[in-house]
Every structure is written in structure tokens, then in C-alpha cells.
Amino acid sequence: MDTSANSRILAREGPRDLCAEAARVAAGRQSAREALQLATAAADGPLCRHAYIRRFDATARATAAAIDAGRDAGAPVPPLAGLAVSVKDLFDVAGMPSTAASASLADAAPAAADCTAVARLRAAGATLTGHTNLTEFAFSGVGINPYHGTPANAATPALDATPRIPGGSTSGGAVTVAAGAAWAALGSDTRGSIRVPAALHGLVGFKNTQALTPADGCIPLSFTLDTTCAITRSVRDAVLLHELLAARRVKLRGRPLRALRLALPQGAGLLDGLDATVARAFERAL
């Protein structure tokens, strides 16, 4: 697949995104196994408590080792270069149950095959690290789960003694990316389930057009509104993941900022409820 669009995006977010790390693996400056070891250590750490429903540690190690072996043998390194990607516990992963983080599906049978989204990530060289926690059946923007525990917001651990909400429903996915346990998180978005937790962690959440990525093998919330998409660390990572999940190339127009027209919400009390910190950030952005 042609993912050349990503090379044309300015990497303003710094070097520690998936695109930069994949380039390091491809150049031999980092192995996929070493990257996985760091991700696994983060997954074992306190920031990721309750982030995973189930881990795929053994298969993850095998995938990373295969990527390194292929590179050492001269094979092309795939776009995701064996880097850690977490999967929301709605999506079928071969040999694993999908339970929507619900006690009612605790005895679900293992999936016979990967769903399309997971299969595309695997084909692109993703090391799948585990099924992540979520609000039961993806039915909340807060991220609370009474059965598996609620993961605390990984971006604000030192702000105060009270853990802050992770946002939902893709709560565990956002926590894994923010905590360094994954470079990207596969999730779903109906009314904000990707965008809310991404925003609360300072990450990038992109809701794509529903028909672009097949939702087969995914436990649905809404058959007409669900989308399959990802949480990432940077905009260029979001473009890469969208290209892979949607099996399409993103064509960037490259227009300068002065050629764009932006809509600014004003009046009718639209901005009256802004928190002071958010208002200052909004004004800086304008």
C-alpha cells in the first residue's frame, strides 16, 4: 500500500510518534523486539492498571521477532514495523474472545478469524498487544467500567490524588497510547468514543467516514453510526492508520493556511460554558 502521503506532513509533534519509530526500526537503529519490551514494561506499569481486558503477550513477542528476522534477511519492513498496537475489546482477534468489556459476554467463544480491521493492521506489521478496556458495549463517553475497573487518565497522574476519567468509550485504548504501552489503539467512534478519550489524553482521535473501513467482526453499538478508526500520537500517525484501515491513499492538497476558510462558533451561548483553561487554549489556537 502506498503511504507516501505521510512523508509530506510536517512532524510538528516531535520524533516520538509511530512514523518516526517505524523509520528507526526499518533503519536498524531499533529492533521491534526492543520496542515491544518498552511497551510491555509500560503495560505492566501503574498507568495501565485496568487498561487491558486481556493481553496477547506470547503472540506479540512472536510477531516482533518475525519482523526483526525479516528485516535482517533483507525483506522490506512493513509500515507498522512490528510496533505495538492495542485493540478495543469489540474487535475479533483470531483465537481470542471479544467481550465488549461486559460480564454478560465473559464466556464468549474465541473468534475464528481476525475481523477486517485487525487483519489489515496485522498485514501492515502491527504487533497486537491485547484487547483494551472500554465502557461496557461502548455506551458512554466517560469510560467507567464496573466489571473490569476503570483505567485512570494516564495524562494527568500527578495533578491531584483523585484519578481523573479517561474518557470513553475507548478508555483503555487511549490509556495504552498515552502511557507508552502502544503506539496506536484500534477503536470505534459512534458519538465520540475515539475523540473524547483522545482529547482527554492530549492525543489524536480521528472519526472517519463509516463506509471506508469495514466494521465486520466488531460488536456494534449503532449499525448506522459506528466507525472503525484509531487513536494515535500525531496527525501523521492518524493519516497512516487511516490509510491502512481504509485501504486507501490520502491525497493531501498542500494548500497554505491563507487559502483555507475556518468556521468560528460565536453567539447563542455556544462558548459560554468554556472552562477558563480551555478558553485560553482556544484563544491561543485562534
Short mmCIF file of N, CA and C in Angstrom, two decimals, residues 102-267:
data_model
loop_
_atom_site.label_atom_id
_atom_site.label_comp_id
_atom_site.label_asym_id
_atom_site.label_seq_id
_atom_site.Cartn_x
_atom_site.Cartn_y
_atom_site.Cartn_z
N SER A 102 -17.88 -6.63 28.93
CA SER A 102 -19.12 -6.89 29.65
C SER A 102 -19.07 -8.26 30.33
N ALA A 103 -19.59 -8.33 31.55
CA ALA A 103 -19.66 -9.60 32.25
C ALA A 103 -20.62 -10.56 31.55
N SER A 104 -21.57 -10.02 30.82
CA SER A 104 -22.56 -10.86 30.15
C SER A 104 -21.96 -11.67 29.00
N LEU A 105 -20.79 -11.27 28.50
CA LEU A 105 -20.14 -12.00 27.42
C LEU A 105 -18.86 -12.67 27.89
N ALA A 106 -18.73 -12.87 29.18
CA ALA A 106 -17.49 -13.43 29.73
C ALA A 106 -17.17 -14.81 29.20
N ASP A 107 -18.20 -15.56 28.80
CA ASP A 107 -17.97 -16.91 28.29
C ASP A 107 -18.03 -16.99 26.77
N ALA A 108 -17.81 -15.85 26.11
CA ALA A 108 -17.82 -15.83 24.64
C ALA A 108 -16.74 -16.75 24.07
N ALA A 109 -17.06 -17.39 22.98
CA ALA A 109 -16.10 -18.29 22.33
C ALA A 109 -15.02 -17.48 21.62
N PRO A 110 -13.82 -18.03 21.51
CA PRO A 110 -12.76 -17.33 20.77
C PRO A 110 -13.16 -17.11 19.32
N ALA A 111 -12.70 -16.01 18.76
CA ALA A 111 -13.00 -15.70 17.35
C ALA A 111 -12.27 -16.67 16.43
N ALA A 112 -12.95 -17.06 15.38
CA ALA A 112 -12.35 -17.99 14.42
C ALA A 112 -11.35 -17.30 13.51
N ALA A 113 -11.50 -15.98 13.34
CA ALA A 113 -10.61 -15.25 12.43
C ALA A 113 -10.56 -13.79 12.85
N ASP A 114 -9.53 -13.09 12.38
CA ASP A 114 -9.45 -11.65 12.59
C ASP A 114 -10.57 -10.95 11.83
N CYS A 115 -11.13 -9.89 12.42
CA CYS A 115 -12.01 -9.04 11.64
C CYS A 115 -11.17 -8.28 10.62
N THR A 116 -11.82 -7.61 9.68
CA THR A 116 -11.09 -6.96 8.59
C THR A 116 -10.10 -5.92 9.10
N ALA A 117 -10.52 -5.09 10.06
CA ALA A 117 -9.64 -4.04 10.57
C ALA A 117 -8.40 -4.63 11.21
N VAL A 118 -8.57 -5.66 12.02
CA VAL A 118 -7.42 -6.30 12.67
C VAL A 118 -6.54 -6.98 11.64
N ALA A 119 -7.15 -7.64 10.66
CA ALA A 119 -6.37 -8.30 9.62
C ALA A 119 -5.51 -7.30 8.84
N ARG A 120 -6.06 -6.11 8.58
CA ARG A 120 -5.30 -5.09 7.86
C ARG A 120 -4.13 -4.56 8.70
N LEU A 121 -4.36 -4.39 9.99
CA LEU A 121 -3.27 -3.97 10.87
C LEU A 121 -2.19 -5.04 10.94
N ARG A 122 -2.60 -6.29 11.07
CA ARG A 122 -1.63 -7.37 11.14
C ARG A 122 -0.82 -7.47 9.85
N ALA A 123 -1.50 -7.32 8.70
CA ALA A 123 -0.81 -7.37 7.42
C ALA A 123 0.18 -6.23 7.25
N ALA A 124 -0.09 -5.11 7.93
CA ALA A 124 0.80 -3.95 7.86
C ALA A 124 1.93 -4.02 8.88
N GLY A 125 2.02 -5.14 9.60
CA GLY A 125 3.13 -5.32 10.51
C GLY A 125 2.89 -4.89 11.93
N ALA A 126 1.64 -4.74 12.34
CA ALA A 126 1.36 -4.36 13.72
C ALA A 126 1.62 -5.53 14.65
N THR A 127 2.19 -5.25 15.81
CA THR A 127 2.27 -6.22 16.89
C THR A 127 1.08 -5.95 17.81
N LEU A 128 0.09 -6.82 17.78
CA LEU A 128 -1.13 -6.63 18.56
C LEU A 128 -0.86 -7.04 20.00
N THR A 129 -1.09 -6.12 20.93
CA THR A 129 -0.68 -6.35 22.31
C THR A 129 -1.79 -6.82 23.24
N GLY A 130 -3.04 -6.60 22.87
CA GLY A 130 -4.12 -7.06 23.73
C GLY A 130 -5.42 -6.34 23.46
N HIS A 131 -6.49 -6.88 24.04
CA HIS A 131 -7.81 -6.24 23.99
C HIS A 131 -7.90 -5.22 25.12
N THR A 132 -8.30 -4.01 24.79
CA THR A 132 -8.35 -2.95 25.79
C THR A 132 -9.75 -2.75 26.36
N ASN A 133 -9.75 -2.22 27.56
CA ASN A 133 -10.97 -1.96 28.31
C ASN A 133 -11.80 -0.85 27.64
N LEU A 134 -13.06 -0.82 27.95
CA LEU A 134 -13.96 0.21 27.44
C LEU A 134 -15.18 0.28 28.34
N THR A 135 -15.97 1.31 28.18
CA THR A 135 -17.28 1.32 28.80
C THR A 135 -18.09 0.17 28.20
N GLU A 136 -18.78 -0.59 29.04
CA GLU A 136 -19.49 -1.77 28.57
C GLU A 136 -20.31 -1.48 27.33
N PHE A 137 -20.06 -2.28 26.28
CA PHE A 137 -20.75 -2.16 24.99
C PHE A 137 -20.58 -0.77 24.37
N ALA A 138 -19.56 -0.04 24.78
CA ALA A 138 -19.21 1.27 24.20
C ALA A 138 -20.28 2.33 24.45
N PHE A 139 -21.04 2.16 25.53
CA PHE A 139 -22.20 3.03 25.74
C PHE A 139 -21.92 4.14 26.76
N SER A 140 -20.89 4.94 26.53
CA SER A 140 -20.63 6.10 27.40
C SER A 140 -19.42 6.85 26.90
N GLY A 141 -19.41 8.15 27.12
CA GLY A 141 -18.25 8.97 26.79
C GLY A 141 -17.34 9.21 27.98
N VAL A 142 -17.64 8.57 29.12
CA VAL A 142 -16.87 8.81 30.35
C VAL A 142 -15.75 7.79 30.52
N GLY A 143 -16.06 6.52 30.27
CA GLY A 143 -15.02 5.49 30.34
C GLY A 143 -15.11 4.59 31.55
N ILE A 144 -16.18 4.68 32.34
CA ILE A 144 -16.31 3.89 33.56
C ILE A 144 -16.73 2.46 33.23
N ASN A 145 -16.09 1.49 33.93
CA ASN A 145 -16.47 0.09 33.78
C ASN A 145 -16.50 -0.57 35.16
N PRO A 146 -17.68 -0.99 35.64
CA PRO A 146 -17.77 -1.56 36.98
C PRO A 146 -17.29 -3.00 37.08
N TYR A 147 -17.12 -3.68 35.96
CA TYR A 147 -16.75 -5.10 35.98
C TYR A 147 -15.24 -5.30 35.92
N HIS A 148 -14.57 -4.52 35.11
CA HIS A 148 -13.13 -4.70 34.92
C HIS A 148 -12.31 -3.57 35.53
N GLY A 149 -12.95 -2.64 36.21
CA GLY A 149 -12.26 -1.49 36.76
C GLY A 149 -12.16 -0.39 35.72
N THR A 150 -12.06 0.84 36.17
CA THR A 150 -11.95 1.98 35.27
C THR A 150 -10.50 2.44 35.21
N PRO A 151 -9.87 2.44 34.05
CA PRO A 151 -8.50 2.95 33.98
C PRO A 151 -8.46 4.45 34.23
N ALA A 152 -7.50 4.89 35.02
CA ALA A 152 -7.37 6.32 35.29
C ALA A 152 -6.74 7.03 34.11
N ASN A 153 -7.05 8.29 33.95
CA ASN A 153 -6.45 9.11 32.90
C ASN A 153 -4.94 9.07 33.03
N ALA A 154 -4.26 8.60 32.01
CA ALA A 154 -2.81 8.42 32.07
C ALA A 154 -2.04 9.70 31.81
N ALA A 155 -2.74 10.75 31.37
CA ALA A 155 -2.06 12.01 31.07
C ALA A 155 -2.02 12.94 32.27
N THR A 156 -2.75 12.60 33.33
CA THR A 156 -2.85 13.52 34.48
C THR A 156 -2.58 12.82 35.81
N PRO A 157 -1.58 11.93 35.90
CA PRO A 157 -1.42 11.17 37.15
C PRO A 157 -0.95 12.00 38.33
N ALA A 158 -0.30 13.13 38.07
CA ALA A 158 0.28 13.90 39.17
C ALA A 158 -0.50 15.17 39.51
N LEU A 159 -1.65 15.36 38.88
CA LEU A 159 -2.38 16.61 39.10
C LEU A 159 -3.00 16.66 40.49
N ASP A 160 -3.55 15.56 40.94
CA ASP A 160 -4.10 15.52 42.28
C ASP A 160 -4.25 14.07 42.70
N ALA A 161 -4.69 13.85 43.91
CA ALA A 161 -4.77 12.50 44.44
C ALA A 161 -5.95 11.71 43.87
N THR A 162 -6.91 12.39 43.27
CA THR A 162 -8.09 11.73 42.74
C THR A 162 -7.89 11.41 41.26
N PRO A 163 -7.97 10.14 40.87
CA PRO A 163 -7.81 9.81 39.44
C PRO A 163 -8.88 10.50 38.61
N ARG A 164 -8.50 10.92 37.41
CA ARG A 164 -9.44 11.59 36.51
C ARG A 164 -9.94 10.61 35.46
N ILE A 165 -11.11 10.89 34.92
CA ILE A 165 -11.71 9.96 33.97
C ILE A 165 -10.86 9.86 32.71
N PRO A 166 -10.84 8.67 32.07
CA PRO A 166 -10.08 8.51 30.85
C PRO A 166 -10.83 8.97 29.61
N GLY A 167 -12.15 9.12 29.72
CA GLY A 167 -12.96 9.35 28.53
C GLY A 167 -13.32 8.02 27.91
N GLY A 168 -14.44 8.00 27.21
CA GLY A 168 -14.88 6.74 26.63
C GLY A 168 -15.52 6.93 25.26
N SER A 169 -15.83 5.88 24.66
CA SER A 169 -15.77 4.58 25.33
C SER A 169 -14.41 3.88 25.19
N THR A 170 -13.55 4.36 24.29
CA THR A 170 -12.26 3.70 24.06
C THR A 170 -11.26 4.11 25.15
N SER A 171 -11.63 3.86 26.39
CA SER A 171 -10.83 4.32 27.52
C SER A 171 -9.47 3.62 27.58
N GLY A 172 -9.48 2.30 27.57
CA GLY A 172 -8.23 1.56 27.65
C GLY A 172 -7.30 1.84 26.50
N GLY A 173 -7.86 2.02 25.30
CA GLY A 173 -7.02 2.31 24.14
C GLY A 173 -6.26 3.60 24.30
N ALA A 174 -6.95 4.66 24.75
CA ALA A 174 -6.28 5.94 24.96
C ALA A 174 -5.21 5.84 26.03
N VAL A 175 -5.51 5.11 27.10
CA VAL A 175 -4.53 4.96 28.19
C VAL A 175 -3.28 4.24 27.69
N THR A 176 -3.44 3.20 26.86
CA THR A 176 -2.25 2.48 26.38
C THR A 176 -1.35 3.38 25.54
N VAL A 177 -1.94 4.24 24.72
CA VAL A 177 -1.13 5.13 23.89
C VAL A 177 -0.47 6.21 24.74
N ALA A 178 -1.23 6.80 25.65
CA ALA A 178 -0.69 7.87 26.49
C ALA A 178 0.39 7.35 27.43
N ALA A 179 0.26 6.10 27.88
CA ALA A 179 1.20 5.52 28.83
C ALA A 179 2.43 4.92 28.16
N GLY A 180 2.43 4.81 26.83
CA GLY A 180 3.57 4.24 26.12
C GLY A 180 3.48 2.74 25.94
N ALA A 181 2.33 2.15 26.22
CA ALA A 181 2.15 0.71 26.04
C ALA A 181 1.79 0.35 24.60
N ALA A 182 1.39 1.32 23.81
CA ALA A 182 1.05 1.10 22.41
C ALA A 182 1.33 2.38 21.64
N TRP A 183 1.66 2.23 20.37
CA TRP A 183 1.89 3.40 19.51
C TRP A 183 0.61 3.89 18.88
N ALA A 184 -0.39 3.02 18.84
CA ALA A 184 -1.71 3.37 18.32
C ALA A 184 -2.72 2.42 18.93
N ALA A 185 -3.99 2.83 18.93
CA ALA A 185 -5.04 2.00 19.50
C ALA A 185 -6.19 1.91 18.51
N LEU A 186 -6.54 0.69 18.12
CA LEU A 186 -7.71 0.49 17.28
C LEU A 186 -8.96 0.63 18.15
N GLY A 187 -9.92 1.42 17.67
CA GLY A 187 -11.15 1.61 18.42
C GLY A 187 -12.32 1.89 17.51
N SER A 188 -13.40 2.33 18.12
CA SER A 188 -14.61 2.67 17.37
C SER A 188 -15.11 4.01 17.86
N ASP A 189 -15.84 4.71 17.00
CA ASP A 189 -16.40 6.01 17.35
C ASP A 189 -17.82 6.08 16.82
N THR A 190 -18.77 6.31 17.72
CA THR A 190 -20.17 6.49 17.35
C THR A 190 -20.58 7.94 17.57
N ARG A 191 -20.41 8.39 18.83
CA ARG A 191 -20.68 9.80 19.15
C ARG A 191 -19.51 10.41 19.92
N GLY A 192 -18.31 9.92 19.67
CA GLY A 192 -17.14 10.50 20.34
C GLY A 192 -16.24 9.49 21.02
N SER A 193 -16.48 8.20 20.82
CA SER A 193 -15.76 7.16 21.57
C SER A 193 -14.27 7.10 21.28
N ILE A 194 -13.83 7.64 20.16
CA ILE A 194 -12.41 7.80 19.86
C ILE A 194 -11.97 9.21 20.25
N ARG A 195 -12.75 10.20 19.87
CA ARG A 195 -12.33 11.59 20.00
C ARG A 195 -12.30 12.07 21.45
N VAL A 196 -13.24 11.63 22.27
CA VAL A 196 -13.27 12.08 23.67
C VAL A 196 -12.06 11.59 24.45
N PRO A 197 -11.77 10.28 24.50
CA PRO A 197 -10.58 9.86 25.24
C PRO A 197 -9.28 10.39 24.65
N ALA A 198 -9.22 10.55 23.34
CA ALA A 198 -8.01 11.13 22.73
C ALA A 198 -7.82 12.56 23.22
N ALA A 199 -8.91 13.34 23.23
CA ALA A 199 -8.82 14.73 23.67
C ALA A 199 -8.41 14.82 25.14
N LEU A 200 -8.94 13.94 25.98
CA LEU A 200 -8.63 13.99 27.41
C LEU A 200 -7.22 13.52 27.72
N HIS A 201 -6.54 12.92 26.73
CA HIS A 201 -5.16 12.48 26.92
C HIS A 201 -4.16 13.27 26.08
N GLY A 202 -4.62 14.29 25.38
CA GLY A 202 -3.71 15.05 24.54
C GLY A 202 -3.23 14.28 23.33
N LEU A 203 -4.05 13.38 22.83
CA LEU A 203 -3.70 12.54 21.69
C LEU A 203 -4.54 12.94 20.47
N VAL A 204 -4.40 12.21 19.39
CA VAL A 204 -5.16 12.48 18.17
C VAL A 204 -6.20 11.39 17.98
N GLY A 205 -7.46 11.79 17.87
CA GLY A 205 -8.53 10.86 17.59
C GLY A 205 -9.24 11.26 16.32
N PHE A 206 -9.36 10.34 15.38
CA PHE A 206 -9.95 10.65 14.08
C PHE A 206 -11.14 9.74 13.81
N LYS A 207 -12.31 10.33 13.63
CA LYS A 207 -13.51 9.57 13.23
C LYS A 207 -13.64 9.67 11.72
N ASN A 208 -13.54 8.55 11.05
CA ASN A 208 -13.60 8.56 9.59
C ASN A 208 -15.03 8.35 9.10
N THR A 209 -15.20 8.32 7.80
CA THR A 209 -16.50 8.04 7.21
C THR A 209 -16.82 6.56 7.37
N GLN A 210 -18.04 6.26 7.76
CA GLN A 210 -18.38 4.90 8.17
C GLN A 210 -18.05 3.84 7.13
N ALA A 211 -18.33 4.10 5.88
CA ALA A 211 -18.18 3.08 4.85
C ALA A 211 -16.73 2.81 4.47
N LEU A 212 -15.80 3.65 4.91
CA LEU A 212 -14.41 3.50 4.46
C LEU A 212 -13.71 2.29 5.07
N THR A 213 -14.01 1.95 6.31
CA THR A 213 -13.39 0.80 6.96
C THR A 213 -14.45 -0.19 7.37
N PRO A 214 -14.40 -1.42 6.89
CA PRO A 214 -15.43 -2.40 7.24
C PRO A 214 -15.51 -2.61 8.75
N ALA A 215 -16.74 -2.78 9.24
CA ALA A 215 -16.97 -2.99 10.67
C ALA A 215 -17.36 -4.43 10.97
N ASP A 216 -17.11 -5.33 10.01
CA ASP A 216 -17.43 -6.73 10.27
C ASP A 216 -16.54 -7.26 11.40
N GLY A 217 -17.08 -8.19 12.17
CA GLY A 217 -16.33 -8.74 13.27
C GLY A 217 -16.15 -7.78 14.43
N CYS A 218 -17.01 -6.77 14.50
CA CYS A 218 -16.97 -5.80 15.59
C CYS A 218 -18.34 -5.77 16.26
N ILE A 219 -18.39 -5.91 17.58
CA ILE A 219 -19.65 -5.85 18.31
C ILE A 219 -20.22 -4.44 18.16
N PRO A 220 -21.42 -4.29 17.62
CA PRO A 220 -21.92 -2.95 17.28
C PRO A 220 -22.62 -2.25 18.44
N LEU A 221 -22.58 -0.93 18.40
CA LEU A 221 -23.46 -0.10 19.23
C LEU A 221 -24.57 0.45 18.34
N SER A 222 -24.19 1.01 17.18
CA SER A 222 -25.16 1.51 16.21
C SER A 222 -24.73 1.06 14.82
N PHE A 223 -25.61 0.36 14.13
CA PHE A 223 -25.26 -0.14 12.80
C PHE A 223 -25.10 1.00 11.79
N THR A 224 -25.67 2.17 12.09
CA THR A 224 -25.62 3.27 11.13
C THR A 224 -24.61 4.35 11.49
N LEU A 225 -24.11 4.36 12.73
CA LEU A 225 -23.22 5.44 13.16
C LEU A 225 -21.82 4.98 13.55
N ASP A 226 -21.62 3.70 13.85
CA ASP A 226 -20.30 3.22 14.27
C ASP A 226 -19.27 3.40 13.16
N THR A 227 -18.08 3.83 13.55
CA THR A 227 -16.95 3.86 12.62
C THR A 227 -15.77 3.14 13.25
N THR A 228 -14.91 2.60 12.41
CA THR A 228 -13.70 1.90 12.85
C THR A 228 -12.51 2.80 12.58
N CYS A 229 -11.80 3.19 13.62
CA CYS A 229 -10.73 4.18 13.47
C CYS A 229 -9.71 4.01 14.61
N ALA A 230 -8.84 4.99 14.80
CA ALA A 230 -7.73 4.78 15.73
C ALA A 230 -7.40 6.03 16.52
N ILE A 231 -6.76 5.81 17.68
CA ILE A 231 -6.15 6.86 18.48
C ILE A 231 -4.65 6.79 18.25
N THR A 232 -4.02 7.93 18.00
CA THR A 232 -2.60 7.97 17.70
C THR A 232 -1.92 9.10 18.45
N ARG A 233 -0.59 9.17 18.31
CA ARG A 233 0.18 10.21 19.00
C ARG A 233 0.36 11.46 18.16
N SER A 234 0.15 11.38 16.86
CA SER A 234 0.36 12.54 15.99
C SER A 234 -0.61 12.50 14.83
N VAL A 235 -0.73 13.63 14.13
CA VAL A 235 -1.62 13.70 12.97
C VAL A 235 -1.10 12.81 11.85
N ARG A 236 0.20 12.81 11.64
CA ARG A 236 0.70 11.96 10.54
C ARG A 236 0.50 10.48 10.86
N ASP A 237 0.57 10.10 12.13
CA ASP A 237 0.22 8.73 12.50
C ASP A 237 -1.24 8.45 12.20
N ALA A 238 -2.12 9.42 12.46
CA ALA A 238 -3.54 9.25 12.18
C ALA A 238 -3.78 9.02 10.69
N VAL A 239 -3.05 9.76 9.85
CA VAL A 239 -3.17 9.57 8.40
C VAL A 239 -2.72 8.16 8.01
N LEU A 240 -1.57 7.73 8.57
CA LEU A 240 -1.06 6.39 8.26
C LEU A 240 -2.05 5.31 8.67
N LEU A 241 -2.56 5.38 9.90
CA LEU A 241 -3.51 4.36 10.36
C LEU A 241 -4.78 4.38 9.53
N HIS A 242 -5.24 5.58 9.15
CA HIS A 242 -6.44 5.64 8.32
C HIS A 242 -6.19 5.02 6.95
N GLU A 243 -5.03 5.29 6.37
CA GLU A 243 -4.72 4.68 5.07
C GLU A 243 -4.72 3.16 5.16
N LEU A 244 -4.17 2.63 6.24
CA LEU A 244 -4.09 1.18 6.39
C LEU A 244 -5.45 0.57 6.69
N LEU A 245 -6.21 1.19 7.58
CA LEU A 245 -7.51 0.63 7.95
C LEU A 245 -8.53 0.75 6.82
N ALA A 246 -8.46 1.84 6.06
CA ALA A 246 -9.42 2.05 4.97
C ALA A 246 -8.92 1.53 3.63
N ALA A 247 -7.68 1.04 3.59
CA ALA A 247 -7.10 0.52 2.35
C ALA A 247 -7.21 1.55 1.22
N ARG A 248 -6.80 2.76 1.52
CA ARG A 248 -6.87 3.83 0.54
C ARG A 248 -5.71 4.78 0.76
N ARG A 249 -5.44 5.60 -0.23
CA ARG A 249 -4.40 6.61 -0.11
C ARG A 249 -5.03 7.97 0.15
N VAL A 250 -4.49 8.66 1.13
CA VAL A 250 -4.94 10.01 1.42
C VAL A 250 -4.18 10.98 0.52
N LYS A 251 -4.91 11.76 -0.25
CA LYS A 251 -4.30 12.74 -1.15
C LYS A 251 -4.36 14.12 -0.50
N LEU A 252 -3.23 14.64 -0.15
CA LEU A 252 -3.16 15.94 0.51
C LEU A 252 -3.05 17.04 -0.54
N ARG A 253 -3.84 18.08 -0.37
CA ARG A 253 -3.83 19.17 -1.35
C ARG A 253 -2.67 20.12 -1.13
N GLY A 254 -2.14 20.17 0.06
CA GLY A 254 -0.99 21.03 0.31
C GLY A 254 -1.28 22.50 0.22
N ARG A 255 -2.52 22.91 0.50
CA ARG A 255 -2.86 24.33 0.41
C ARG A 255 -2.30 25.09 1.60
N PRO A 256 -1.84 26.32 1.40
CA PRO A 256 -1.36 27.13 2.53
C PRO A 256 -2.52 27.53 3.43
N LEU A 257 -2.21 27.88 4.66
CA LEU A 257 -3.24 28.23 5.63
C LEU A 257 -4.11 29.38 5.13
N ARG A 258 -3.51 30.34 4.44
CA ARG A 258 -4.27 31.50 3.98
C ARG A 258 -5.31 31.13 2.92
N ALA A 259 -5.21 29.94 2.37
CA ALA A 259 -6.18 29.50 1.36
C ALA A 259 -7.38 28.80 1.98
N LEU A 260 -7.36 28.60 3.30
CA LEU A 260 -8.44 27.90 3.97
C LEU A 260 -9.43 28.88 4.60
N ARG A 261 -10.67 28.44 4.71
CA ARG A 261 -11.70 29.21 5.40
C ARG A 261 -12.15 28.39 6.61
N LEU A 262 -12.13 29.00 7.78
CA LEU A 262 -12.48 28.31 9.01
C LEU A 262 -13.76 28.90 9.59
N ALA A 263 -14.61 28.05 10.14
CA ALA A 263 -15.85 28.49 10.78
C ALA A 263 -15.59 28.68 12.27
N LEU A 264 -15.97 29.82 12.81
CA LEU A 264 -15.78 30.13 14.22
C LEU A 264 -17.14 30.21 14.91
N PRO A 265 -17.42 29.31 15.88
CA PRO A 265 -18.71 29.37 16.57
C PRO A 265 -18.78 30.59 17.48
N GLN A 266 -19.81 31.37 17.31
CA GLN A 266 -20.00 32.56 18.13
C GLN A 266 -21.48 32.78 18.38
N GLY A 267 -21.81 33.49 19.47
CA GLY A 267 -23.20 33.82 19.74
C GLY A 267 -23.99 32.63 20.25
#
